[in-house]
Amino acid sequence: MGFPSCVPRVERPADAGGAAVLVLAAPASRDDLARALVEPHDTLVEAGADAEAGPESGGTAEAVAAALKVAQAWSKVPWAKVPWGRGGFLLSLTTSTAYGVRLAETLSEALVARGVLAADQRSGVELCLHEAVANAIIHGNLNIASAAKDLPDGYTAFSALVSERLADPARALRRLLVQVTWDMEHLEISVTDQGAGFDPDSIPQRRASGRSGRGLMFMRALAARVDIHLGGRCTTLTFRRDGGNQPEREGTL
Amino acid sequence: MEFHSRTQGEAVEVRLTGRLEFTDHDRLRDIVALLDGPGLRRFVVDVSGLDFIDSAGLGMILILQEEAEQKNIKLVVKGPKADVKRSIDLAKIGEIVVVEP
């Protein structure tokens, strides 16, 4: 049985400091991603086209080069570098792919397979990561407010809005960046979007009856620490690898 | 998420399977439509076959609860297990919706 055409290939761009960049042709399926995530790499980039080039350009040499450029630009941001002495990798996907590949589940499975995450801690990490990814996709890159659901018959309007925005290349091809790093004690996962950001102080601390804010509540309950930076565009989740994930110190949330 | 429903007298039971999450809003309309059954008094959402629920999924259960309330139908969430039970407990959904083991 031959490999599908989207089998990841490794590139070592000259200005990436010898880092192995695994390139995944777009649009990547869940299986493509799952397979690539257990390969050794520093950066995994879906070679989805950028918004200007349109979705059909994914997989071409130009698209790969463009995706690498995005990853390199990001890796020059200090927090996007895997710090010395830590394991980790950077994953860059288009919004439309991130929407369809059950990203948190696929990534958590890969972390268990790589021995980074204990199987009995997976579900807590997966739920927090899922909420961070869902926020980054819906509120970040697709720029849809939770309030959209509060109108009469709001969930129908909401799901129509999601479909509409996913069909708009300017939004669907925005990047979702996930950086995973770990040391002996902690696993840290940052999810960054290219949306407009938000004011973390506007999220209520405790809210059981409303329709929004529950995702952050899950993160606060299940991660050792939650930090929101980059004006609300980046959520960093910190977990203790020994599983003691009661909040250990105050994060920004 | 997949669902199957069956009607028994004045009650409808909807069994959800798979994962109920933010990508499932378009399926909610079909479940809400089941509340329009004639003479319906009780609406049971059986979540024992669900593997995962996120905050958006819990929001969908609250939407069902509101729709049921408006129609004077009693909504019961039945049989949450493992991760689904943890999410329901963390979000204190039991303070708003009747949750049965």
mmCIF file of C-alpha atoms in Angstrom:
data_model
loop_
_atom_site.group_PDB
_atom_site.id
_atom_site.type_symbol
_atom_site.label_atom_id
_atom_site.label_comp_id
_atom_site.label_asym_id
_atom_site.label_seq_id
_atom_site.Cartn_x
_atom_site.Cartn_y
_atom_site.Cartn_z
ATOM 1 C CA MET A 1 0.000 0.000 0.000
ATOM 2 C CA GLY A 2 1.507 3.301 -1.030
ATOM 3 C CA PHE A 3 1.645 6.361 1.132
ATOM 4 C CA PRO A 4 -0.965 8.985 0.437
ATOM 5 C CA SER A 5 0.277 12.065 -1.317
ATOM 6 C CA CYS A 6 -0.009 14.020 1.891
ATOM 7 C CA VAL A 7 2.640 12.019 3.747
ATOM 8 C CA PRO A 8 4.602 14.617 5.703
ATOM 9 C CA ARG A 9 7.983 15.598 4.424
ATOM 10 C CA VAL A 10 10.839 17.037 6.424
ATOM 11 C CA GLU A 11 12.496 20.305 5.430
ATOM 12 C CA ARG A 12 15.400 22.047 7.143
ATOM 13 C CA PRO A 13 15.114 25.674 6.161
ATOM 14 C CA ALA A 14 18.443 27.520 6.223
ATOM 15 C CA ASP A 15 17.249 30.225 8.572
ATOM 16 C CA ALA A 16 15.466 27.902 11.018
ATOM 17 C CA GLY A 17 18.664 27.071 12.901
ATOM 18 C CA GLY A 18 18.760 23.444 11.741
ATOM 19 C CA ALA A 19 15.272 22.771 13.063
ATOM 20 C CA ALA A 20 13.355 19.988 11.377
ATOM 21 C CA VAL A 21 10.183 21.367 9.884
ATOM 22 C CA LEU A 22 7.621 18.756 8.998
ATOM 23 C CA VAL A 23 5.375 19.905 6.210
ATOM 24 C CA LEU A 24 1.880 18.522 5.904
ATOM 25 C CA ALA A 25 0.091 19.075 2.619
ATOM 26 C CA ALA A 26 -3.263 20.837 2.923
ATOM 27 C CA PRO A 27 -6.003 20.230 3.578
ATOM 28 C CA ALA A 28 -4.757 17.718 6.132
ATOM 29 C CA SER A 29 -7.073 14.980 7.358
ATOM 30 C CA ARG A 30 -7.252 13.771 10.936
ATOM 31 C CA ASP A 31 -5.238 10.659 9.993
ATOM 32 C CA ASP A 32 -2.538 12.755 8.280
ATOM 33 C CA LEU A 33 -2.208 14.862 11.376
ATOM 34 C CA ALA A 34 -2.215 11.911 13.788
ATOM 35 C CA ARG A 35 0.520 10.211 11.757
ATOM 36 C CA ALA A 36 2.655 13.341 11.539
ATOM 37 C CA LEU A 37 2.344 14.189 15.237
ATOM 38 C CA VAL A 38 4.195 11.055 16.313
ATOM 39 C CA GLU A 39 7.106 11.749 13.925
ATOM 40 C CA PRO A 40 10.102 13.508 15.427
ATOM 41 C CA HIS A 41 10.028 17.185 14.458
ATOM 42 C CA ASP A 42 10.382 20.677 15.858
ATOM 43 C CA THR A 43 7.726 22.318 13.803
ATOM 44 C CA LEU A 44 4.764 20.831 12.018
ATOM 45 C CA VAL A 45 3.258 23.119 9.446
ATOM 46 C CA GLU A 46 0.216 22.427 7.344
ATOM 47 C CA ALA A 47 1.131 23.832 3.968
ATOM 48 C CA GLY A 48 -2.248 25.419 3.577
ATOM 49 C CA ALA A 49 -2.239 28.359 1.317
ATOM 50 C CA ASP A 50 -2.315 31.806 2.765
ATOM 51 C CA ALA A 51 -5.465 33.842 2.543
ATOM 52 C CA GLU A 52 -4.345 35.720 -0.568
ATOM 53 C CA ALA A 53 -3.524 32.618 -2.581
ATOM 54 C CA GLY A 54 -6.797 30.771 -1.937
ATOM 55 C CA PRO A 55 -7.418 27.237 -0.706
ATOM 56 C CA GLU A 56 -6.525 25.470 -3.964
ATOM 57 C CA SER A 57 -2.908 26.500 -3.701
ATOM 58 C CA GLY A 58 -2.313 24.193 -0.706
ATOM 59 C CA GLY A 59 0.388 21.613 -1.380
ATOM 60 C CA THR A 60 2.157 23.504 -4.139
ATOM 61 C CA ALA A 61 5.815 24.434 -3.688
ATOM 62 C CA GLU A 62 4.770 28.059 -3.268
ATOM 63 C CA ALA A 63 2.291 27.116 -0.551
ATOM 64 C CA VAL A 64 4.907 25.097 1.309
ATOM 65 C CA ALA A 65 7.339 28.011 1.117
ATOM 66 C CA ALA A 66 4.647 30.418 2.318
ATOM 67 C CA ALA A 67 3.723 28.161 5.238
ATOM 68 C CA LEU A 68 7.369 27.828 6.230
ATOM 69 C CA LYS A 69 7.707 31.565 6.155
ATOM 70 C CA VAL A 70 4.761 31.889 8.526
ATOM 71 C CA ALA A 71 6.277 29.320 10.904
ATOM 72 C CA GLN A 72 9.668 31.001 10.785
ATOM 73 C CA ALA A 73 8.207 34.413 11.440
ATOM 74 C CA TRP A 74 6.402 32.974 14.431
ATOM 75 C CA SER A 75 9.437 31.104 15.717
ATOM 76 C CA LYS A 76 11.253 34.435 16.028
ATOM 77 C CA VAL A 77 8.719 35.476 18.659
ATOM 78 C CA PRO A 78 10.444 34.570 21.981
ATOM 79 C CA TRP A 79 7.597 32.567 23.439
ATOM 80 C CA ALA A 80 7.343 30.488 20.276
ATOM 81 C CA LYS A 81 10.850 29.062 20.752
ATOM 82 C CA VAL A 82 11.141 25.762 22.540
ATOM 83 C CA PRO A 83 13.342 26.751 25.494
ATOM 84 C CA TRP A 84 16.673 25.008 26.009
ATOM 85 C CA GLY A 85 16.344 21.793 27.977
ATOM 86 C CA ARG A 86 12.692 21.313 27.162
ATOM 87 C CA GLY A 87 11.022 18.979 24.717
ATOM 88 C CA GLY A 88 8.434 20.361 22.415
ATOM 89 C CA PHE A 89 7.126 21.287 19.023
ATOM 90 C CA LEU A 90 5.139 23.869 17.196
ATOM 91 C CA LEU A 91 2.062 23.043 15.130
ATOM 92 C CA SER A 92 0.554 25.413 12.599
ATOM 93 C CA LEU A 93 -2.779 24.586 10.968
ATOM 94 C CA THR A 94 -5.315 26.492 8.949
ATOM 95 C CA THR A 95 -8.543 27.260 10.793
ATOM 96 C CA SER A 96 -10.622 25.071 8.497
ATOM 97 C CA THR A 97 -8.361 22.085 9.126
ATOM 98 C CA ALA A 98 -8.267 22.727 12.884
ATOM 99 C CA TYR A 99 -12.090 22.788 12.841
ATOM 100 C CA GLY A 100 -12.378 19.401 11.186
ATOM 101 C CA VAL A 101 -9.646 17.199 12.699
ATOM 102 C CA ARG A 102 -10.765 16.998 16.347
ATOM 103 C CA LEU A 103 -7.480 18.690 17.152
ATOM 104 C CA ALA A 104 -7.473 18.379 20.948
ATOM 105 C CA GLU A 105 -8.292 14.677 20.794
ATOM 106 C CA THR A 106 -5.712 13.974 18.093
ATOM 107 C CA LEU A 107 -2.991 15.970 19.834
ATOM 108 C CA SER A 108 -3.686 14.428 23.257
ATOM 109 C CA GLU A 109 -3.557 10.940 21.747
ATOM 110 C CA ALA A 110 -0.189 11.769 20.170
ATOM 111 C CA LEU A 111 1.174 13.118 23.472
ATOM 112 C CA VAL A 112 0.165 9.885 25.201
ATOM 113 C CA ALA A 113 1.773 7.834 22.395
ATOM 114 C CA ARG A 114 4.977 9.881 22.749
ATOM 115 C CA GLY A 115 5.094 9.290 26.514
ATOM 116 C CA VAL A 116 4.698 12.986 27.305
ATOM 117 C CA LEU A 117 1.237 12.659 28.813
ATOM 118 C CA ALA A 118 0.175 9.895 31.225
ATOM 119 C CA ALA A 119 -2.881 8.055 29.933
ATOM 120 C CA ASP A 120 -4.816 8.741 33.141
ATOM 121 C CA GLN A 121 -4.325 12.510 32.782
ATOM 122 C CA ARG A 122 -5.310 12.698 29.172
ATOM 123 C CA SER A 123 -8.973 13.552 29.518
ATOM 124 C CA GLY A 124 -8.371 16.663 31.663
ATOM 125 C CA VAL A 125 -5.680 17.953 29.319
ATOM 126 C CA GLU A 126 -7.834 17.163 26.295
ATOM 127 C CA LEU A 127 -10.845 19.080 27.616
ATOM 128 C CA CYS A 128 -8.758 22.190 28.460
ATOM 129 C CA LEU A 129 -7.000 22.081 25.113
ATOM 130 C CA HIS A 130 -10.306 21.548 23.320
ATOM 131 C CA GLU A 131 -11.814 24.628 24.969
ATOM 132 C CA ALA A 132 -8.769 26.747 24.113
ATOM 133 C CA VAL A 133 -8.872 25.531 20.492
ATOM 134 C CA ALA A 134 -12.640 26.083 20.208
ATOM 135 C CA ASN A 135 -12.265 29.652 21.515
ATOM 136 C CA ALA A 136 -9.368 30.350 19.141
ATOM 137 C CA ILE A 137 -11.352 29.041 16.154
ATOM 138 C CA ILE A 138 -14.805 30.486 16.890
ATOM 139 C CA HIS A 139 -14.105 33.726 18.761
ATOM 140 C CA GLY A 140 -10.577 34.296 17.434
ATOM 141 C CA ASN A 141 -10.100 33.404 13.792
ATOM 142 C CA LEU A 142 -13.770 33.221 12.771
ATOM 143 C CA ASN A 143 -14.561 36.301 14.895
ATOM 144 C CA ILE A 144 -17.969 35.087 16.121
ATOM 145 C CA ALA A 145 -19.167 36.392 19.500
ATOM 146 C CA SER A 146 -20.827 34.094 22.032
ATOM 147 C CA ALA A 147 -23.682 36.596 22.100
ATOM 148 C CA ALA A 148 -24.651 35.302 18.628
ATOM 149 C CA LYS A 149 -26.229 32.333 20.453
ATOM 150 C CA ASP A 150 -28.349 34.540 22.720
ATOM 151 C CA LEU A 151 -30.713 35.744 19.996
ATOM 152 C CA PRO A 152 -34.019 33.899 19.475
ATOM 153 C CA ASP A 153 -33.217 30.656 17.645
ATOM 154 C CA GLY A 154 -29.604 31.783 18.152
ATOM 155 C CA TYR A 155 -27.971 28.399 17.755
ATOM 156 C CA THR A 156 -29.305 28.121 14.166
ATOM 157 C CA ALA A 157 -27.953 31.583 13.335
ATOM 158 C CA PHE A 158 -24.721 30.674 15.095
ATOM 159 C CA SER A 159 -24.157 27.504 13.094
ATOM 160 C CA ALA A 160 -25.021 29.328 9.850
ATOM 161 C CA LEU A 161 -22.456 31.970 10.764
ATOM 162 C CA VAL A 162 -19.798 29.317 11.426
ATOM 163 C CA SER A 163 -20.440 27.727 7.995
ATOM 164 C CA GLU A 164 -20.378 31.126 6.314
ATOM 165 C CA ARG A 165 -17.094 32.160 7.907
ATOM 166 C CA LEU A 166 -15.467 28.770 7.246
ATOM 167 C CA ALA A 167 -16.312 29.299 3.574
ATOM 168 C CA ASP A 168 -14.526 32.663 3.588
ATOM 169 C CA PRO A 169 -10.817 32.091 2.810
ATOM 170 C CA ALA A 170 -9.843 35.326 4.563
ATOM 171 C CA ARG A 171 -10.943 33.750 7.822
ATOM 172 C CA ALA A 172 -10.712 29.990 7.189
ATOM 173 C CA LEU A 173 -7.067 30.215 6.156
ATOM 174 C CA ARG A 174 -5.997 32.167 9.203
ATOM 175 C CA ARG A 175 -3.547 30.159 11.233
ATOM 176 C CA LEU A 176 -4.026 28.399 14.506
ATOM 177 C CA LEU A 177 -0.718 27.858 16.222
ATOM 178 C CA VAL A 178 -0.250 25.298 18.978
ATOM 179 C CA GLN A 179 3.026 25.188 20.831
ATOM 180 C CA VAL A 180 3.639 22.217 23.117
ATOM 181 C CA THR A 181 6.639 22.154 25.455
ATOM 182 C CA TRP A 182 7.499 20.008 28.439
ATOM 183 C CA ASP A 183 10.145 19.307 31.043
ATOM 184 C CA MET A 184 10.222 16.703 33.815
ATOM 185 C CA GLU A 185 7.603 18.525 35.861
ATOM 186 C CA HIS A 186 5.300 20.433 33.567
ATOM 187 C CA LEU A 187 3.528 20.201 30.242
ATOM 188 C CA GLU A 188 2.716 23.557 28.724
ATOM 189 C CA ILE A 189 0.415 24.105 25.736
ATOM 190 C CA SER A 190 -0.156 27.484 24.092
ATOM 191 C CA VAL A 191 -2.910 28.054 21.555
ATOM 192 C CA THR A 192 -2.619 31.226 19.491
ATOM 193 C CA ASP A 193 -5.010 32.598 16.897
ATOM 194 C CA GLN A 194 -4.867 35.432 14.402
ATOM 195 C CA GLY A 195 -8.105 37.044 15.496
ATOM 196 C CA ALA A 196 -8.794 40.379 17.165
ATOM 197 C CA GLY A 197 -8.173 39.185 20.740
ATOM 198 C CA PHE A 198 -10.348 39.992 23.757
ATOM 199 C CA ASP A 199 -10.144 41.496 27.210
ATOM 200 C CA PRO A 200 -9.724 38.613 29.700
ATOM 201 C CA ASP A 201 -11.155 40.824 32.469
ATOM 202 C CA SER A 202 -14.468 40.843 30.606
ATOM 203 C CA ILE A 203 -14.939 37.119 31.323
ATOM 204 C CA PRO A 204 -16.838 36.545 34.567
ATOM 205 C CA GLN A 205 -14.977 34.488 37.160
ATOM 206 C CA ARG A 206 -17.828 32.156 38.049
ATOM 207 C CA ARG A 207 -20.925 31.640 35.991
ATOM 208 C CA ALA A 208 -23.042 28.534 35.980
ATOM 209 C CA SER A 209 -26.290 29.604 34.404
ATOM 210 C CA GLY A 210 -25.154 31.714 31.423
ATOM 211 C CA ARG A 211 -24.283 30.320 28.047
ATOM 212 C CA SER A 212 -20.682 31.479 27.895
ATOM 213 C CA GLY A 213 -17.594 31.515 30.074
ATOM 214 C CA ARG A 214 -17.860 27.841 30.924
ATOM 215 C CA GLY A 215 -14.875 26.867 28.792
ATOM 216 C CA LEU A 216 -12.531 29.082 30.792
ATOM 217 C CA MET A 217 -14.046 27.686 33.961
ATOM 218 C CA PHE A 218 -13.081 24.154 32.817
ATOM 219 C CA MET A 219 -9.536 25.305 32.098
ATOM 220 C CA ARG A 220 -9.198 26.979 35.479
ATOM 221 C CA ALA A 221 -10.514 23.875 37.245
ATOM 222 C CA LEU A 222 -8.425 21.295 35.405
ATOM 223 C CA ALA A 223 -5.103 23.005 34.591
ATOM 224 C CA ALA A 224 -2.495 24.007 37.153
ATOM 225 C CA ARG A 225 -2.327 27.430 35.550
ATOM 226 C CA VAL A 226 -4.078 29.391 32.781
ATOM 227 C CA ASP A 227 -2.531 32.509 31.254
ATOM 228 C CA ILE A 228 -3.975 34.720 28.548
ATOM 229 C CA HIS A 229 -1.529 36.898 26.622
ATOM 230 C CA LEU A 230 -1.097 38.724 23.330
ATOM 231 C CA GLY A 231 -4.249 40.737 23.968
ATOM 232 C CA GLY A 232 -6.362 37.601 24.319
ATOM 233 C CA ARG A 233 -5.027 35.855 21.225
ATOM 234 C CA CYS A 234 -2.889 33.352 23.119
ATOM 235 C CA THR A 235 -3.972 30.975 25.882
ATOM 236 C CA THR A 236 -1.269 29.063 27.733
ATOM 237 C CA LEU A 237 -2.269 26.016 29.750
ATOM 238 C CA THR A 238 0.185 24.543 32.247
ATOM 239 C CA PHE A 239 -0.270 21.043 33.647
ATOM 240 C CA ARG A 240 1.758 19.143 36.220
ATOM 241 C CA ARG A 241 2.958 15.927 34.644
ATOM 242 C CA ASP A 242 2.451 14.057 37.935
ATOM 243 C CA GLY A 243 -1.241 14.893 37.698
ATOM 244 C CA GLY A 244 -1.575 17.238 40.693
ATOM 245 C CA ASN A 245 -3.417 19.849 38.690
ATOM 246 C CA GLN A 246 -5.127 21.804 41.431
ATOM 247 C CA PRO A 247 -4.440 25.430 40.572
ATOM 248 C CA GLU A 248 -0.913 25.910 41.976
ATOM 249 C CA ARG A 249 -0.543 29.656 41.634
ATOM 250 C CA GLU A 250 -2.536 32.482 40.213
ATOM 251 C CA GLY A 251 -2.362 32.730 36.465
ATOM 252 C CA THR A 252 -3.710 35.737 34.650
ATOM 253 C CA LEU A 253 -7.090 34.061 34.985
ATOM 254 C CA MET B 1 -22.577 13.329 17.578
ATOM 255 C CA GLU B 2 -25.270 10.925 16.508
ATOM 256 C CA PHE B 3 -28.701 10.606 18.023
ATOM 257 C CA HIS B 4 -31.656 8.256 18.002
ATOM 258 C CA SER B 5 -35.041 8.931 19.490
ATOM 259 C CA ARG B 6 -38.021 6.861 20.544
ATOM 260 C CA THR B 7 -41.429 7.898 21.767
ATOM 261 C CA GLN B 8 -43.305 6.123 24.529
ATOM 262 C CA GLY B 9 -46.672 7.648 25.310
ATOM 263 C CA GLU B 10 -46.082 11.147 26.681
ATOM 264 C CA ALA B 11 -42.299 10.740 26.789
ATOM 265 C CA VAL B 12 -39.562 11.051 24.206
ATOM 266 C CA GLU B 13 -36.125 9.625 24.866
ATOM 267 C CA VAL B 14 -33.198 10.841 22.790
ATOM 268 C CA ARG B 15 -30.001 8.864 22.996
ATOM 269 C CA LEU B 16 -26.839 10.770 22.097
ATOM 270 C CA THR B 17 -23.637 8.989 21.112
ATOM 271 C CA GLY B 18 -20.107 10.075 20.245
ATOM 272 C CA ARG B 19 -18.913 13.593 21.097
ATOM 273 C CA LEU B 20 -21.179 16.592 21.725
ATOM 274 C CA GLU B 21 -19.140 19.684 20.972
ATOM 275 C CA PHE B 22 -18.987 23.107 19.349
ATOM 276 C CA THR B 23 -19.105 21.624 15.852
ATOM 277 C CA ASP B 24 -22.558 20.112 16.548
ATOM 278 C CA HIS B 25 -24.780 23.197 16.690
ATOM 279 C CA ASP B 26 -26.348 22.328 13.340
ATOM 280 C CA ARG B 27 -27.609 19.005 14.755
ATOM 281 C CA LEU B 28 -29.331 20.705 17.665
ATOM 282 C CA ARG B 29 -32.224 21.930 15.508
ATOM 283 C CA ASP B 30 -33.266 18.318 14.785
ATOM 284 C CA ILE B 31 -33.307 17.521 18.493
ATOM 285 C CA VAL B 32 -35.204 20.702 19.384
ATOM 286 C CA ALA B 33 -37.793 19.703 16.744
ATOM 287 C CA LEU B 34 -38.529 16.542 18.742
ATOM 288 C CA LEU B 35 -40.005 18.759 21.478
ATOM 289 C CA ASP B 36 -42.902 19.508 19.139
ATOM 290 C CA GLY B 37 -44.417 16.039 19.546
ATOM 291 C CA PRO B 38 -48.152 16.212 20.421
ATOM 292 C CA GLY B 39 -49.011 15.762 24.099
ATOM 293 C CA LEU B 40 -45.384 15.502 25.130
ATOM 294 C CA ARG B 41 -44.794 15.795 28.899
ATOM 295 C CA ARG B 42 -41.334 14.351 29.456
ATOM 296 C CA PHE B 43 -38.129 14.620 27.414
ATOM 297 C CA VAL B 44 -35.233 12.358 28.393
ATOM 298 C CA VAL B 45 -31.757 13.099 27.042
ATOM 299 C CA ASP B 46 -29.813 9.883 27.492
ATOM 300 C CA VAL B 47 -26.131 10.838 27.537
ATOM 301 C CA SER B 48 -24.806 7.465 28.724
ATOM 302 C CA GLY B 49 -23.435 6.791 25.235
ATOM 303 C CA LEU B 50 -21.570 10.110 25.002
ATOM 304 C CA ASP B 51 -17.768 9.941 25.250
ATOM 305 C CA PHE B 52 -17.110 13.676 25.464
ATOM 306 C CA ILE B 53 -18.943 16.917 26.026
ATOM 307 C CA ASP B 54 -17.490 20.434 25.904
ATOM 308 C CA SER B 55 -18.789 23.756 27.197
ATOM 309 C CA ALA B 56 -20.711 24.319 23.959
ATOM 310 C CA GLY B 57 -22.321 20.871 24.330
ATOM 311 C CA LEU B 58 -23.446 21.779 27.848
ATOM 312 C CA GLY B 59 -24.814 25.020 26.390
ATOM 313 C CA MET B 60 -26.882 22.921 23.967
ATOM 314 C CA ILE B 61 -28.383 20.967 26.875
ATOM 315 C CA LEU B 62 -29.337 24.290 28.489
ATOM 316 C CA ILE B 63 -30.953 25.415 25.228
ATOM 317 C CA LEU B 64 -32.989 22.180 25.200
ATOM 318 C CA GLN B 65 -33.962 22.842 28.825
ATOM 319 C CA GLU B 66 -35.187 26.362 27.977
ATOM 320 C CA GLU B 67 -37.143 25.151 24.950
ATOM 321 C CA ALA B 68 -38.687 22.334 27.007
ATOM 322 C CA GLU B 69 -39.610 24.706 29.836
ATOM 323 C CA GLN B 70 -41.440 27.005 27.420
ATOM 324 C CA LYS B 71 -43.519 24.044 26.288
ATOM 325 C CA ASN B 72 -44.157 22.775 29.829
ATOM 326 C CA ILE B 73 -42.183 19.628 29.149
ATOM 327 C CA LYS B 74 -39.986 18.157 31.874
ATOM 328 C CA LEU B 75 -36.441 17.587 30.667
ATOM 329 C CA VAL B 76 -34.201 15.001 32.271
ATOM 330 C CA VAL B 77 -30.553 14.318 31.468
ATOM 331 C CA LYS B 78 -29.881 10.650 32.099
ATOM 332 C CA GLY B 79 -26.819 8.530 32.739
ATOM 333 C CA PRO B 80 -23.718 10.757 32.376
ATOM 334 C CA LYS B 81 -20.544 8.722 32.705
ATOM 335 C CA ALA B 82 -16.838 9.393 33.220
ATOM 336 C CA ASP B 83 -15.645 12.557 31.412
ATOM 337 C CA VAL B 84 -19.200 13.650 30.596
ATOM 338 C CA LYS B 85 -20.182 13.386 34.260
ATOM 339 C CA ARG B 86 -17.095 15.359 35.265
ATOM 340 C CA SER B 87 -18.004 18.197 32.863
ATOM 341 C CA ILE B 88 -21.637 18.243 34.046
ATOM 342 C CA ASP B 89 -20.513 18.319 37.688
ATOM 343 C CA LEU B 90 -17.836 20.986 37.164
ATOM 344 C CA ALA B 91 -20.311 23.257 35.381
ATOM 345 C CA LYS B 92 -22.965 22.580 38.053
ATOM 346 C CA ILE B 93 -25.511 21.738 35.359
ATOM 347 C CA GLY B 94 -27.435 19.762 38.001
ATOM 348 C CA GLU B 95 -28.478 23.104 39.573
ATOM 349 C CA ILE B 96 -30.357 24.020 36.396
ATOM 350 C CA VAL B 97 -31.363 20.711 34.819
ATOM 351 C CA VAL B 98 -32.559 17.463 36.398
ATOM 352 C CA VAL B 99 -29.699 14.967 36.068
ATOM 353 C CA GLU B 100 -30.460 11.322 36.811
ATOM 354 C CA PRO B 101 -27.796 8.607 37.190
#
